[in-house]
Amino acid sequence: MGRILFDLRGGDPGLRFSPYCWRAKMALAHKGLAFDTNAVTFTEIEHATDGFSATVPVLHDGGTRIRDSFDIALYLDRTYPERPLFGDPAIVALARFVENWTFLSVNALGMKMIVSDIHAALDENDRAYFRQSREARLGRSLEEAQLGVAACRGDLKKALEPARRALSDSEWLSGAEPRFPDYILFGSLMWIHTISRDPLFAPDDPVGHWFERAARLYPELGIAQSAA
Amino acid sequence: MGRILFDLRGGDPGLRFSPYCWRAKMALAHKGLAFDTNAVTFTEIEHATDGFSATVPVLHDGGTRIRDSFDIALYLDRTYPERPLFGDPAIVALARFVENWTFLSVNALGMKMIVSDIHAALDENDRAYFRQSREARLGRSLEEAQLGVAACRGDLKKALEPARRALSDSEWLSGAEPRFPDYILFGSLMWIHTISRDPLFAPDDPVGHWFERAARLYPELGIAQSAA
């Protein structure tokens, strides 16, 4: 059996926007592991994974199945110890902190920037599910919830300030080489970037430079052309 | 020559509130290194350190002098490798991220909670310096800048949410054992705690439980009685 990552797709089968799937794909590429992707829509996930998971990413690695991007990264480090995504156990805990910070600041803001645009980019069969589930979560219509990328760019710049300052001391959030904490933040920014047409970063923003470096790390993921 | 940490004191010589000095003292205790403190007021620092530094902490370790809490922690790991404060170089970079996040969220909020109370607790000779420098930085009077601990408690609870969620996965921000990232956040919360009379945490807050655990780590620092 091969190695397959279940990825999320939009109406355009090439549109891959899930932040968590980007984290998993970066983690696999970091390890130098070849894999195929099986791109499914939101409403296909349960059936495609035989009821194993309601969310993607899901990794099939030979006979092993793992869901959740963080758990996939932990599995990869256990199974393929070369080129650690974490390394020292303290990095696992600190990566959890980065994950929670990213969720509460960047992902929360990202919803305001693109949630209605995501809806428009989905496969037709996903739209009712997405509208209903997200409007229940957000407590308002997708159109009311989305304030727009341009309007929120200042808030995103401010939200990223801890990363910006950390990146003035080192090339990656994780030091001299990227590790999973970099991929966590990268995945969330790729989510916004793949849906949005507006530039996310001012030309002189160190976070933008870091984002471009990360996008160029693994040409096999085909990010460079979309993240340029 | 012995080991001396230059610490900051208030009008009461026993009042030690500097967040950065708490970080350095926790780091020294983590290493199991005995040290004396030389407690000075803000306006005594330059003279007491022979012009070496305008800020504390400053560590004299035999013939070596180091200023800045993060640099002191790096020095301690280089010089006394047992019981690492960082360990893997990735942890240094992630600790910088935690430091910047703490500064931008917790310290910024802490100013609103205690800046006027700090002024009241200072040695008389420090008050004019403190008022002038902080009012210039804040753009308003200390009394206007301080909104009060009770008023800001909800904001502090919200600001600490990434730490709260990370602490649901592990006992310390740094995993199974505390390391310097824990002492960074601890120092900033000790700063607020030592000045404030209002409780910082709701009784059921996991961050409060973590804070109490950290306060009890090193009885030789005499924190327990003040942080209980």
Tab-separated table of C-alpha atoms in Angstrom, chain B residues 34-224:
chain	number	residue	atom	x	y	z
B	34	ALA	CA	23.351	29.804	44.319
B	35	PHE	CA	23.419	33.596	44.018
B	36	ASP	CA	23.062	36.771	46.033
B	37	THR	CA	20.836	39.582	44.896
B	38	ASN	CA	21.838	43.218	44.941
B	39	ALA	CA	18.569	45.091	44.937
B	40	VAL	CA	18.696	48.590	43.475
B	41	THR	CA	16.184	51.248	42.524
B	42	PHE	CA	15.670	52.344	38.904
B	43	THR	CA	17.820	55.445	39.347
B	44	GLU	CA	20.635	53.512	41.012
B	45	ILE	CA	21.121	50.950	38.227
B	46	GLU	CA	23.723	52.756	36.114
B	47	HIS	CA	25.873	53.717	39.078
B	48	ALA	CA	25.551	50.294	40.742
B	49	THR	CA	26.668	48.545	37.549
B	50	ASP	CA	29.525	51.033	36.905
B	51	GLY	CA	27.751	52.200	33.739
B	52	PHE	CA	27.559	48.664	32.350
B	53	SER	CA	23.785	48.708	31.997
B	54	ALA	CA	20.799	51.040	32.246
B	55	THR	CA	18.481	48.142	33.002
B	56	VAL	CA	18.327	45.101	35.232
B	57	PRO	CA	18.730	42.181	35.505
B	58	VAL	CA	22.511	42.188	35.344
B	59	LEU	CA	24.364	39.039	36.336
B	60	HIS	CA	27.901	39.088	37.713
B	61	ASP	CA	29.168	35.536	37.497
B	62	GLY	CA	32.761	35.496	38.702
B	63	GLY	CA	34.437	37.856	36.257
B	64	THR	CA	31.665	37.749	33.643
B	65	ARG	CA	28.934	40.379	33.361
B	66	ILE	CA	25.727	39.834	31.361
B	67	ARG	CA	22.688	42.045	31.006
B	68	ASP	CA	19.190	41.184	29.653
B	69	SER	CA	17.207	38.214	30.956
B	70	PHE	CA	17.201	36.303	27.666
B	71	ASP	CA	20.966	36.768	27.247
B	72	ILE	CA	21.481	35.671	30.843
B	73	ALA	CA	19.525	32.479	30.132
B	74	LEU	CA	21.595	31.829	26.987
B	75	TYR	CA	24.796	32.445	28.976
B	76	LEU	CA	23.691	30.038	31.707
B	77	ASP	CA	23.004	27.270	29.167
B	78	ARG	CA	26.412	27.801	27.536
B	79	THR	CA	28.268	27.902	30.833
B	80	TYR	CA	26.290	25.345	32.850
B	81	PRO	CA	24.868	22.870	30.312
B	82	GLU	CA	23.155	20.649	32.914
B	83	ARG	CA	19.375	21.122	33.245
B	84	PRO	CA	18.928	23.091	30.019
B	85	LEU	CA	16.800	26.214	29.936
B	86	PHE	CA	16.532	25.770	26.181
B	87	GLY	CA	18.281	22.670	24.841
B	88	ASP	CA	17.644	22.243	21.130
B	89	PRO	CA	18.404	25.520	19.260
B	90	ALA	CA	14.816	25.494	17.936
B	91	ILE	CA	13.698	26.135	21.516
B	92	VAL	CA	15.724	29.355	21.606
B	93	ALA	CA	13.850	30.618	18.552
B	94	LEU	CA	10.459	29.491	19.902
B	95	ALA	CA	11.284	31.121	23.247
B	96	ARG	CA	11.834	34.389	21.346
B	97	PHE	CA	8.359	33.983	19.912
B	98	VAL	CA	6.940	33.418	23.410
B	99	GLU	CA	8.904	36.440	24.674
B	100	ASN	CA	7.490	38.670	21.959
B	101	TRP	CA	3.966	37.345	22.424
B	102	THR	CA	4.252	37.924	26.188
B	103	PHE	CA	5.535	41.457	25.711
B	104	LEU	CA	2.825	42.400	23.214
B	105	SER	CA	-0.098	40.836	25.041
B	106	VAL	CA	0.606	40.318	28.738
B	107	ASN	CA	3.070	43.152	29.430
B	108	ALA	CA	1.066	45.656	27.381
B	109	LEU	CA	-2.027	44.724	29.357
B	110	GLY	CA	-0.086	44.689	32.615
B	111	MET	CA	0.743	48.360	32.143
B	112	LYS	CA	-2.984	49.119	32.141
B	113	MET	CA	-3.411	47.059	35.255
B	114	ILE	CA	-0.624	48.344	37.514
B	115	VAL	CA	1.415	51.252	36.125
B	116	SER	CA	0.076	53.783	38.601
B	117	ASP	CA	0.350	51.308	41.462
B	118	ILE	CA	3.995	50.661	40.537
B	119	HIS	CA	4.641	54.392	40.827
B	120	ALA	CA	3.104	54.423	44.293
B	121	ALA	CA	5.219	51.443	45.356
B	122	LEU	CA	8.550	52.898	44.184
B	123	ASP	CA	11.278	54.397	46.277
B	124	GLU	CA	10.671	58.136	46.505
B	125	ASN	CA	13.819	58.852	44.496
B	126	ASP	CA	12.522	56.791	41.550
B	127	ARG	CA	9.110	58.385	41.215
B	128	ALA	CA	9.925	61.397	39.049
B	129	TYR	CA	12.012	59.287	36.641
B	130	PHE	CA	9.318	56.632	36.398
B	131	ARG	CA	6.477	59.092	35.871
B	132	GLN	CA	8.345	61.035	33.195
B	133	SER	CA	9.649	58.033	31.227
B	134	ARG	CA	6.430	55.998	31.353
B	135	GLU	CA	4.113	58.902	30.638
B	136	ALA	CA	6.237	59.736	27.571
B	137	ARG	CA	5.980	56.112	26.452
B	138	LEU	CA	2.256	55.800	27.170
B	139	GLY	CA	1.245	59.247	25.931
B	140	ARG	CA	-0.918	59.894	28.994
B	141	SER	CA	-0.695	60.226	32.754
B	142	LEU	CA	-0.058	57.082	34.797
B	143	GLU	CA	-3.430	57.551	36.432
B	144	GLU	CA	-5.167	57.704	33.053
B	145	ALA	CA	-3.169	54.761	31.702
B	146	GLN	CA	-4.084	52.461	34.597
B	147	LEU	CA	-7.552	51.048	34.168
B	148	GLY	CA	-7.191	48.703	37.132
B	149	VAL	CA	-6.698	44.991	37.662
B	150	ALA	CA	-10.359	44.181	38.209
B	151	ALA	CA	-11.387	46.037	35.053
B	152	CYS	CA	-8.727	44.313	32.955
B	153	ARG	CA	-9.109	40.819	34.369
B	154	GLY	CA	-11.335	39.733	31.479
B	155	ASP	CA	-8.807	41.045	28.954
B	156	LEU	CA	-6.005	39.184	30.722
B	157	LYS	CA	-8.048	36.001	30.699
B	158	LYS	CA	-8.577	36.390	26.958
B	159	ALA	CA	-4.939	37.309	26.270
B	160	LEU	CA	-3.787	34.134	28.020
B	161	GLU	CA	-6.013	31.800	25.980
B	162	PRO	CA	-3.196	30.401	23.766
B	163	ALA	CA	-1.275	29.481	26.936
B	164	ARG	CA	-4.423	28.087	28.565
B	165	ARG	CA	-5.077	25.767	25.625
B	166	ALA	CA	-1.437	24.698	25.406
B	167	LEU	CA	-1.510	23.904	29.146
B	168	SER	CA	-4.415	21.529	28.597
B	169	ASP	CA	-1.968	19.336	26.640
B	170	SER	CA	1.048	19.484	28.950
B	171	GLU	CA	1.959	20.499	32.480
B	172	TRP	CA	4.303	23.277	31.349
B	173	LEU	CA	4.446	25.463	28.255
B	174	SER	CA	7.704	23.652	27.541
B	175	GLY	CA	6.291	20.160	28.046
B	176	ALA	CA	6.812	17.770	30.941
B	177	GLU	CA	9.359	20.049	32.628
B	178	PRO	CA	9.532	23.842	32.826
B	179	ARG	CA	12.081	25.648	30.690
B	180	PHE	CA	12.785	29.276	29.903
B	181	PRO	CA	9.501	29.901	27.977
B	182	ASP	CA	7.633	29.118	31.198
B	183	TYR	CA	9.790	31.572	33.132
B	184	ILE	CA	9.164	34.286	30.533
B	185	LEU	CA	5.413	34.216	31.043
B	186	PHE	CA	5.790	33.576	34.768
B	187	GLY	CA	7.961	36.688	35.190
B	188	SER	CA	5.396	38.922	33.531
B	189	LEU	CA	2.565	37.549	35.637
B	190	MET	CA	4.682	37.875	38.815
B	191	TRP	CA	5.192	41.543	37.889
B	192	ILE	CA	1.425	42.111	37.934
B	193	HIS	CA	0.917	39.834	40.922
B	194	THR	CA	3.502	41.478	43.181
B	195	ILE	CA	2.021	44.954	42.648
B	196	SER	CA	-1.649	44.099	42.507
B	197	ARG	CA	-3.863	43.232	45.428
B	198	ASP	CA	-6.646	41.794	43.244
B	199	PRO	CA	-6.547	38.106	42.307
B	200	LEU	CA	-5.329	37.623	38.733
B	201	PHE	CA	-7.045	34.335	37.992
B	202	ALA	CA	-10.441	32.772	38.461
B	203	PRO	CA	-10.098	29.760	40.811
B	204	ASP	CA	-10.682	27.301	37.948
B	205	ASP	CA	-8.213	28.844	35.489
B	206	PRO	CA	-5.538	26.332	34.352
B	207	VAL	CA	-3.142	29.252	33.849
B	208	GLY	CA	-3.602	30.126	37.518
B	209	HIS	CA	-2.829	26.538	38.501
B	210	TRP	CA	0.277	26.604	36.312
B	211	PHE	CA	1.296	29.942	37.900
B	212	GLU	CA	0.998	28.469	41.376
B	213	ARG	CA	3.010	25.402	40.364
B	214	ALA	CA	5.736	27.662	38.985
B	215	ALA	CA	5.708	29.812	42.141
B	216	ARG	CA	6.365	26.720	44.255
B	217	LEU	CA	9.222	25.358	42.113
B	218	TYR	CA	12.074	27.085	43.950
B	219	PRO	CA	11.372	27.764	47.624
B	220	GLU	CA	14.756	29.498	47.903
B	221	LEU	CA	13.356	32.407	45.861
B	222	GLY	CA	10.777	33.070	48.557
B	223	ILE	CA	7.955	33.364	46.057
B	224	ALA	CA	5.489	30.954	47.604
